[in-house]
Amino acid sequence: MNELERAIKLIKNDDIVAMPTETVYGLAGSIYSPRAIHKIFATKERPFFDPLIVHVSSIEMAKDLSSDWNELCSALAEKFWPGPLTIVLKKKDHINELITSGLDSVGIRMPNHPLALELISKTNCPLAAPSANKFKKVSPTSKAHVISEFGNDVFVLDGDDCEIGIESTVISIQKNNILIYRPGMITKDMLEDSLKAFNVKCSYASSPVAPGQLEHHYMPSIPIILLWDCEIDSNSIDPKLLISPYIWGIENNPTAVARQLYARFREAQELCHSSIIIKLSKEFKDLDSFHGILNRLSKAKSLEFIG
Ligand code: TXA
Ligand code: MG
């Protein structure tokens, strides 16, 4: 039996599997299996108020889950699926409320990874999957990362390192307005560009943007210090943090930064550095392409200094 066949068998047997996607690895279970859904929450130690994204392998499958799929959704799906865009839609009754945390909406996306797509299509089952990490911790972008979270408790379908590296953009559609709940590598400009024919506006949802969008999230076990166009002011921080810092100067290459972000957090943690110092430019704040990355950094940081 190869790895994919083993994963299919586990899903069909009401179990869970760590599934590669192009964003981050997910902890996947059938939406039709209450046992698997409970196991996802228990394994992640995730509170029930944080809804799960449902992953599909076709647009037909997405339509079967939502009651308000419209032309706009078709345009978005044609442009961005398979890919890192989650669309929140009105849910159909057959979706277990545990998945949606009791909301009447469900987040749906088609991941751009051949193994994920095969797993979904061969089980013929939409898969609920949060990122495969303990609650609030750093999302995994490789098989080794998932193993460091859960040891041998979870079977990991190995799909190599994730291409994108940060979680999908989450949006909802409200009449002629698209609300971005969680920014990602599919940006506001990209969404607006793709919907020119529809006369829609796109904006960021105000805080708290969505259930599960907590202020502190994605945090490694060592503190992250952001330096915006400045050097560290050693008088104003605990000297212990500066004993052996991991220093990363971020360049204006958002694709490469996103791909490395979580792997760097984990590397610094494993090498027992005293802190992670990230040097970056204030100019990035005005770049649409950096929005998702800066969102993750602001949730992961403990301190920042602005020049
Ligand atoms: O890239 C991704 O999205 C990854 C991969 C595995 O697909 N998944 C992921 O899942 O990041 P998770 O559970 O770590 O984050 C899902 C977030 C929730 O915390 C919530 O903010 C939002 O998506 N979400 C899901 N369903 C929602 C809903 N019905 N309404 C509002 N927000 C929702
Ligand atoms: Mg997550």
Tab-separated table of C-alpha atoms and ligand atoms in Angstrom:
chain	number	residue	atom	x	y	z
A	1	MET	CA	0.000	0.000	0.000
A	2	ASN	CA	1.471	3.399	-0.908
A	3	GLU	CA	1.125	6.521	1.256
A	4	LEU	CA	-1.867	7.879	-0.632
A	5	GLU	CA	-3.720	4.562	-0.387
A	6	ARG	CA	-3.013	4.472	3.340
A	7	ALA	CA	-4.343	8.018	3.739
A	8	ILE	CA	-7.502	7.138	1.788
A	9	LYS	CA	-8.064	4.132	4.026
A	10	LEU	CA	-7.656	6.193	7.197
A	11	ILE	CA	-10.135	8.839	5.994
A	12	LYS	CA	-12.665	6.152	5.041
A	13	ASN	CA	-12.211	4.582	8.505
A	14	ASP	CA	-13.250	7.785	10.340
A	15	ASP	CA	-9.662	8.675	11.142
A	16	ILE	CA	-7.542	11.779	10.449
A	17	VAL	CA	-4.490	12.381	8.267
A	18	ALA	CA	-1.999	15.252	7.934
A	19	MET	CA	-2.492	16.413	4.359
A	20	PRO	CA	-0.087	18.547	2.332
A	21	THR	CA	-1.481	21.662	0.689
A	22	GLU	CA	0.265	24.503	-1.103
A	23	THR	CA	-0.221	26.842	1.900
A	24	VAL	CA	0.483	24.772	5.023
A	25	TYR	CA	-0.153	21.157	6.072
A	26	GLY	CA	-3.721	20.492	7.246
A	27	LEU	CA	-5.113	18.000	9.760
A	28	ALA	CA	-7.831	16.425	7.637
A	29	GLY	CA	-10.942	14.387	8.337
A	30	SER	CA	-14.167	13.621	6.470
A	31	ILE	CA	-16.899	16.202	7.024
A	32	TYR	CA	-19.283	13.241	7.303
A	33	SER	CA	-17.418	11.677	10.237
A	34	PRO	CA	-18.238	13.176	13.669
A	35	ARG	CA	-15.489	10.968	15.128
A	36	ALA	CA	-12.846	12.397	12.806
A	37	ILE	CA	-14.007	15.973	13.444
A	38	HIS	CA	-13.817	15.454	17.215
A	39	LYS	CA	-10.371	13.949	16.788
A	40	ILE	CA	-9.177	17.026	14.852
A	41	PHE	CA	-10.207	19.356	17.695
A	42	ALA	CA	-8.774	17.033	20.363
A	43	THR	CA	-5.450	16.507	18.570
A	44	LYS	CA	-4.996	20.231	17.969
A	45	GLU	CA	-6.278	21.141	21.454
A	46	ARG	CA	-8.407	23.648	19.580
A	47	PRO	CA	-11.436	25.373	21.137
A	48	PHE	CA	-14.763	24.692	19.462
A	49	PHE	CA	-15.390	28.389	18.695
A	50	ASP	CA	-12.812	28.337	15.899
A	51	PRO	CA	-14.401	27.020	12.652
A	52	LEU	CA	-12.672	24.644	10.236
A	53	ILE	CA	-12.134	25.171	6.506
A	54	VAL	CA	-13.645	22.513	4.232
A	55	HIS	CA	-11.455	21.400	1.319
A	56	VAL	CA	-12.946	20.318	-2.001
A	57	SER	CA	-11.561	18.895	-5.241
A	58	SER	CA	-14.153	20.360	-7.626
A	59	ILE	CA	-16.483	23.311	-7.973
A	60	GLU	CA	-19.426	20.892	-7.977
A	61	MET	CA	-18.372	19.693	-4.531
A	62	ALA	CA	-18.246	23.305	-3.293
A	63	LYS	CA	-21.738	23.966	-4.639
A	64	ASP	CA	-22.997	20.936	-2.716
A	65	LEU	CA	-21.829	22.534	0.530
A	66	SER	CA	-23.189	26.053	0.104
A	67	SER	CA	-26.639	27.492	-0.522
A	68	ASP	CA	-25.616	30.884	-1.915
A	69	TRP	CA	-23.032	30.041	-4.562
A	70	ASN	CA	-23.369	32.702	-7.283
A	71	GLU	CA	-21.674	34.062	-10.416
A	72	LEU	CA	-19.138	35.943	-8.358
A	73	CYS	CA	-18.063	32.705	-6.648
A	74	SER	CA	-17.729	31.028	-10.044
A	75	ALA	CA	-15.516	33.873	-11.265
A	76	LEU	CA	-13.336	33.672	-8.147
A	77	ALA	CA	-13.092	29.897	-8.283
A	78	GLU	CA	-12.181	29.929	-11.979
A	79	LYS	CA	-9.458	32.475	-11.365
A	80	PHE	CA	-7.988	31.316	-8.045
A	81	TRP	CA	-8.858	27.616	-7.552
A	82	PRO	CA	-7.144	25.386	-6.974
A	83	GLY	CA	-5.269	27.880	-4.811
A	84	PRO	CA	-4.908	29.771	-1.516
A	85	LEU	CA	-8.364	31.369	-1.355
A	86	THR	CA	-11.078	30.369	1.131
A	87	ILE	CA	-14.589	31.613	0.408
A	88	VAL	CA	-17.044	31.810	3.317
A	89	LEU	CA	-20.561	30.984	2.131
A	90	LYS	CA	-23.934	30.106	3.633
A	91	LYS	CA	-23.754	26.483	4.673
A	92	LYS	CA	-26.145	23.735	3.700
A	93	ASP	CA	-27.866	21.884	6.536
A	94	HIS	CA	-25.951	18.642	6.121
A	95	ILE	CA	-22.691	20.222	7.343
A	96	ASN	CA	-22.022	19.349	10.962
A	97	GLU	CA	-22.195	22.468	13.173
A	98	LEU	CA	-19.022	21.420	14.931
A	99	ILE	CA	-17.137	22.206	11.719
A	100	THR	CA	-18.599	25.712	11.504
A	101	SER	CA	-18.613	26.433	15.265
A	102	GLY	CA	-22.370	26.841	15.121
A	103	LEU	CA	-22.216	29.549	12.429
A	104	ASP	CA	-24.573	29.359	9.476
A	105	SER	CA	-21.614	29.828	7.130
A	106	VAL	CA	-18.795	27.568	5.985
A	107	GLY	CA	-15.299	28.365	4.666
A	108	ILE	CA	-14.510	26.418	1.472
A	109	ARG	CA	-11.342	26.100	-0.569
A	110	MET	CA	-9.805	23.913	-3.278
A	111	PRO	CA	-6.148	23.360	-2.360
A	112	ASN	CA	-3.510	23.426	-5.083
A	113	HIS	CA	-1.661	20.246	-4.239
A	114	PRO	CA	-1.972	17.059	-6.299
A	115	LEU	CA	-1.988	14.751	-3.252
A	116	ALA	CA	-4.673	16.776	-1.461
A	117	LEU	CA	-6.833	16.855	-4.586
A	118	GLU	CA	-6.416	13.105	-5.075
A	119	LEU	CA	-7.179	12.367	-1.442
A	120	ILE	CA	-10.412	14.363	-1.651
A	121	SER	CA	-11.525	13.036	-5.022
A	122	LYS	CA	-10.647	9.395	-4.290
A	123	THR	CA	-12.452	9.392	-0.936
A	124	ASN	CA	-15.195	11.414	-2.648
A	125	CYS	CA	-15.395	13.376	0.540
A	126	PRO	CA	-14.926	17.057	1.343
A	127	LEU	CA	-12.246	17.236	4.035
A	128	ALA	CA	-12.367	19.562	7.035
A	129	ALA	CA	-8.807	20.607	7.814
A	130	PRO	CA	-7.304	23.235	10.087
A	131	SER	CA	-3.560	23.796	9.968
A	132	ALA	CA	-1.761	20.761	11.438
A	133	ASN	CA	-0.332	22.404	14.553
A	134	LYS	CA	-1.353	22.788	18.176
A	135	PHE	CA	-3.757	25.683	18.742
A	136	LYS	CA	-2.119	29.147	18.476
A	137	LYS	CA	1.228	27.671	17.437
A	138	VAL	CA	3.159	27.981	14.201
A	139	SER	CA	1.632	26.285	11.144
A	140	PRO	CA	3.669	23.423	9.605
A	141	THR	CA	5.075	23.701	6.087
A	142	SER	CA	6.793	20.287	5.895
A	143	LYS	CA	6.279	16.699	7.014
A	144	ALA	CA	9.012	17.138	9.641
A	145	HIS	CA	7.138	20.111	11.135
A	146	VAL	CA	3.955	18.051	11.532
A	147	ILE	CA	5.909	15.255	13.194
A	148	SER	CA	7.416	17.741	15.626
A	149	GLU	CA	3.855	18.802	16.582
A	150	PHE	CA	2.186	15.417	16.960
A	151	GLY	CA	4.948	12.753	16.912
A	152	ASN	CA	3.620	9.464	15.609
A	153	ASP	CA	0.026	10.166	16.660
A	154	VAL	CA	-0.918	11.330	13.175
A	155	PHE	CA	-0.108	9.769	9.802
A	156	VAL	CA	1.525	12.370	7.530
A	157	LEU	CA	1.050	12.181	3.777
A	158	ASP	CA	4.367	13.570	2.543
A	159	GLY	CA	3.913	16.240	-0.112
A	160	ASP	CA	7.254	18.054	0.251
A	161	ASP	CA	7.660	21.630	1.448
A	162	CYS	CA	4.667	23.937	0.950
A	163	GLU	CA	4.979	26.327	-2.003
A	164	ILE	CA	3.116	29.287	-0.512
A	165	GLY	CA	4.022	28.953	3.172
A	166	ILE	CA	1.273	30.988	4.900
A	167	GLU	CA	-2.414	30.168	5.278
A	168	SER	CA	-5.021	30.990	2.640
A	169	THR	CA	-6.735	34.349	2.223
A	170	VAL	CA	-10.202	34.044	3.809
A	171	ILE	CA	-13.001	36.163	2.310
A	172	SER	CA	-16.743	36.501	2.494
A	173	ILE	CA	-19.013	38.041	-0.112
A	174	GLN	CA	-21.604	40.566	1.026
A	175	LYS	CA	-23.595	41.894	-1.938
A	176	ASN	CA	-21.095	44.027	-3.874
A	177	ASN	CA	-18.458	43.973	-1.208
A	178	ILE	CA	-15.796	41.398	-0.564
A	179	LEU	CA	-14.617	41.311	3.023
A	180	ILE	CA	-11.152	39.937	3.718
A	181	TYR	CA	-11.237	38.131	7.069
A	182	ARG	CA	-7.681	36.856	6.895
A	183	PRO	CA	-5.163	38.330	4.420
A	184	GLY	CA	-2.894	35.963	2.506
A	185	MET	CA	-0.942	35.702	-0.702
A	186	ILE	CA	-4.051	36.274	-2.809
A	187	THR	CA	-4.219	39.989	-2.202
A	188	LYS	CA	-6.862	42.707	-2.230
A	189	ASP	CA	-5.546	44.034	-5.555
A	190	MET	CA	-5.613	40.562	-7.100
A	191	LEU	CA	-9.203	40.049	-5.962
A	192	GLU	CA	-10.325	43.448	-7.253
A	193	ASP	CA	-8.542	42.947	-10.571
A	194	SER	CA	-10.206	39.607	-11.132
A	195	LEU	CA	-13.685	41.014	-10.473
A	196	LYS	CA	-13.622	44.156	-12.606
A	197	ALA	CA	-16.655	42.970	-14.568
A	198	PHE	CA	-18.733	42.804	-11.369
A	199	ASN	CA	-18.184	46.285	-9.942
A	200	VAL	CA	-17.245	44.963	-6.504
A	201	LYS	CA	-15.241	46.625	-3.762
A	202	CYS	CA	-12.886	44.798	-1.533
A	203	SER	CA	-12.071	45.741	2.063
A	204	TYR	CA	-10.500	44.304	5.183
A	205	ALA	CA	-12.930	43.226	7.886
A	206	SER	CA	-12.515	45.243	11.059
A	207	SER	CA	-11.155	43.589	14.176
A	208	PRO	CA	-11.924	40.996	15.507
A	209	VAL	CA	-12.113	39.873	11.930
A	210	ALA	CA	-13.428	36.355	12.330
A	211	PRO	CA	-13.845	33.644	14.895
A	212	GLY	CA	-10.430	32.188	15.531
A	213	GLN	CA	-8.636	35.311	14.379
A	214	LEU	CA	-7.024	35.946	17.733
A	215	GLU	CA	-4.612	38.726	18.483
A	216	HIS	CA	-1.840	36.329	19.464
A	217	HIS	CA	-1.308	33.446	17.140
A	218	TYR	CA	1.420	31.710	15.133
A	219	MET	CA	3.774	32.223	18.077
A	220	PRO	CA	6.989	30.244	18.387
A	221	SER	CA	8.207	29.444	21.910
A	222	ILE	CA	10.853	32.186	21.740
A	223	PRO	CA	10.013	35.896	21.427
A	224	ILE	CA	9.917	37.611	18.061
A	225	ILE	CA	11.214	41.185	17.914
A	226	LEU	CA	10.425	43.314	14.854
A	227	LEU	CA	12.861	46.091	13.900
A	228	TRP	CA	11.320	48.546	11.439
A	229	ASP	CA	14.163	50.522	9.827
A	230	CYS	CA	16.135	50.690	13.072
A	231	GLU	CA	18.627	48.929	15.289
A	232	ILE	CA	17.753	47.377	18.609
A	233	ASP	CA	17.624	49.623	21.640
A	234	SER	CA	19.445	47.333	24.062
A	235	ASN	CA	18.586	49.552	27.054
A	236	SER	CA	14.911	48.927	26.684
A	237	ILE	CA	14.841	45.160	26.500
A	238	ASP	CA	15.706	42.228	28.694
A	239	PRO	CA	19.417	41.469	27.970
A	240	LYS	CA	18.661	37.726	28.098
A	241	LEU	CA	16.862	38.094	24.763
A	242	LEU	CA	20.056	39.309	23.121
A	243	ILE	CA	22.371	36.478	24.235
A	244	SER	CA	21.994	34.515	20.978
A	245	PRO	CA	19.375	36.064	18.728
A	246	TYR	CA	18.400	34.582	15.374
A	247	ILE	CA	18.564	37.524	12.974
A	248	TRP	CA	16.663	37.679	9.689
A	249	GLY	CA	16.678	40.689	7.394
A	250	ILE	CA	13.556	40.515	5.244
A	251	GLU	CA	13.934	41.559	1.632
A	252	ASN	CA	11.289	42.885	-0.725
A	253	ASN	CA	10.428	39.443	-2.062
A	254	PRO	CA	7.092	38.468	-0.499
A	255	THR	CA	6.839	35.095	-2.261
A	256	ALA	CA	10.195	33.974	-0.840
A	257	VAL	CA	9.508	35.489	2.603
A	258	ALA	CA	6.124	33.739	2.930
A	259	ARG	CA	7.612	30.415	1.863
A	260	GLN	CA	10.342	30.601	4.527
A	261	LEU	CA	8.494	32.338	7.357
A	262	TYR	CA	7.301	29.437	9.512
A	263	ALA	CA	10.312	27.215	8.743
A	264	ARG	CA	12.554	30.027	10.033
A	265	PHE	CA	10.499	30.362	13.239
A	266	ARG	CA	10.875	26.650	13.829
A	267	GLU	CA	14.578	26.587	12.992
A	268	ALA	CA	15.309	29.372	15.491
A	269	GLN	CA	13.277	27.554	18.136
A	270	GLU	CA	15.012	24.224	17.555
A	271	LEU	CA	18.477	25.793	17.645
A	272	CYS	CA	17.537	27.330	21.022
A	273	HIS	CA	18.155	30.945	20.038
A	274	SER	CA	17.246	33.522	22.686
A	275	SER	CA	14.945	35.458	20.338
A	276	ILE	CA	14.087	35.991	16.680
A	277	ILE	CA	14.972	39.456	15.422
A	278	ILE	CA	13.315	40.365	12.136
A	279	LYS	CA	14.560	43.459	10.345
A	280	LEU	CA	12.157	44.981	7.885
A	281	SER	CA	11.277	48.154	6.049
A	282	LYS	CA	8.342	50.413	6.917
A	283	GLU	CA	7.737	50.630	3.167
A	284	PHE	CA	6.413	47.063	3.238
A	285	LYS	CA	3.360	48.364	5.120
A	286	ASP	CA	2.182	50.053	1.918
A	287	LEU	CA	2.631	46.983	-0.265
A	288	ASP	CA	-0.441	44.890	-0.958
A	289	SER	CA	1.782	41.853	-1.534
A	290	PHE	CA	3.135	42.036	2.060
A	291	HIS	CA	-0.216	42.328	3.817
A	292	GLY	CA	-0.570	38.625	4.665
A	293	ILE	CA	3.015	38.326	5.890
A	294	LEU	CA	2.766	41.433	8.092
A	295	ASN	CA	-0.524	40.158	9.515
A	296	ARG	CA	1.204	36.937	10.648
A	297	LEU	CA	4.217	38.846	12.015
A	298	SER	CA	2.031	41.201	14.015
A	299	LYS	CA	0.251	38.246	15.636
A	300	ALA	CA	3.494	36.367	16.285
A	301	LYS	CA	5.588	39.241	17.650
A	302	SER	CA	6.306	40.001	21.289
A	303	LEU	CA	8.026	43.369	20.770
A	304	GLU	CA	8.698	45.895	18.040
A	305	PHE	CA	10.822	48.976	17.532
A	306	ILE	CA	10.040	51.558	14.870
A	307	GLY	CA	12.747	53.802	13.417
B	1	TXA	O1	-4.384	27.647	4.067
B	1	TXA	C1	-5.250	27.343	4.880
B	1	TXA	O2	-6.311	27.966	4.988
B	1	TXA	C2	-4.958	26.146	5.793
B	1	TXA	C3	-4.877	24.889	4.925
B	1	TXA	C4	-4.736	23.629	5.729
B	1	TXA	O3	-5.988	24.848	4.073
B	1	TXA	N1	-5.964	26.015	6.809
B	1	TXA	C5	-6.050	26.858	7.853
B	1	TXA	O4	-7.031	26.520	8.753
B	1	TXA	O5	-5.325	27.826	8.005
B	1	TXA	P1	-7.159	27.131	10.219
B	1	TXA	O6	-8.182	26.321	10.889
B	1	TXA	O7	-5.840	27.185	10.864
B	1	TXA	O8	-7.766	28.564	9.984
B	1	TXA	C6	-9.094	28.674	9.526
B	1	TXA	C7	-9.637	30.039	9.816
B	1	TXA	C8	-10.409	30.113	11.130
B	1	TXA	O9	-9.601	30.382	12.214
B	1	TXA	C9	-11.380	31.249	10.848
B	1	TXA	O10	-10.746	32.459	11.160
B	1	TXA	C10	-11.601	31.164	9.344
B	1	TXA	O11	-10.614	30.331	8.812
B	1	TXA	N2	-12.928	30.584	9.070
B	1	TXA	C11	-13.252	29.289	8.786
B	1	TXA	N3	-14.579	29.148	8.617
B	1	TXA	C12	-15.122	30.372	8.799
B	1	TXA	C13	-16.449	30.887	8.784
B	1	TXA	N4	-17.503	30.114	8.539
B	1	TXA	N5	-16.611	32.206	9.027
B	1	TXA	C14	-15.566	33.002	9.269
B	1	TXA	N6	-14.278	32.582	9.300
B	1	TXA	C15	-14.061	31.294	9.081
B	2	MG	MG	-4.219	27.584	11.991
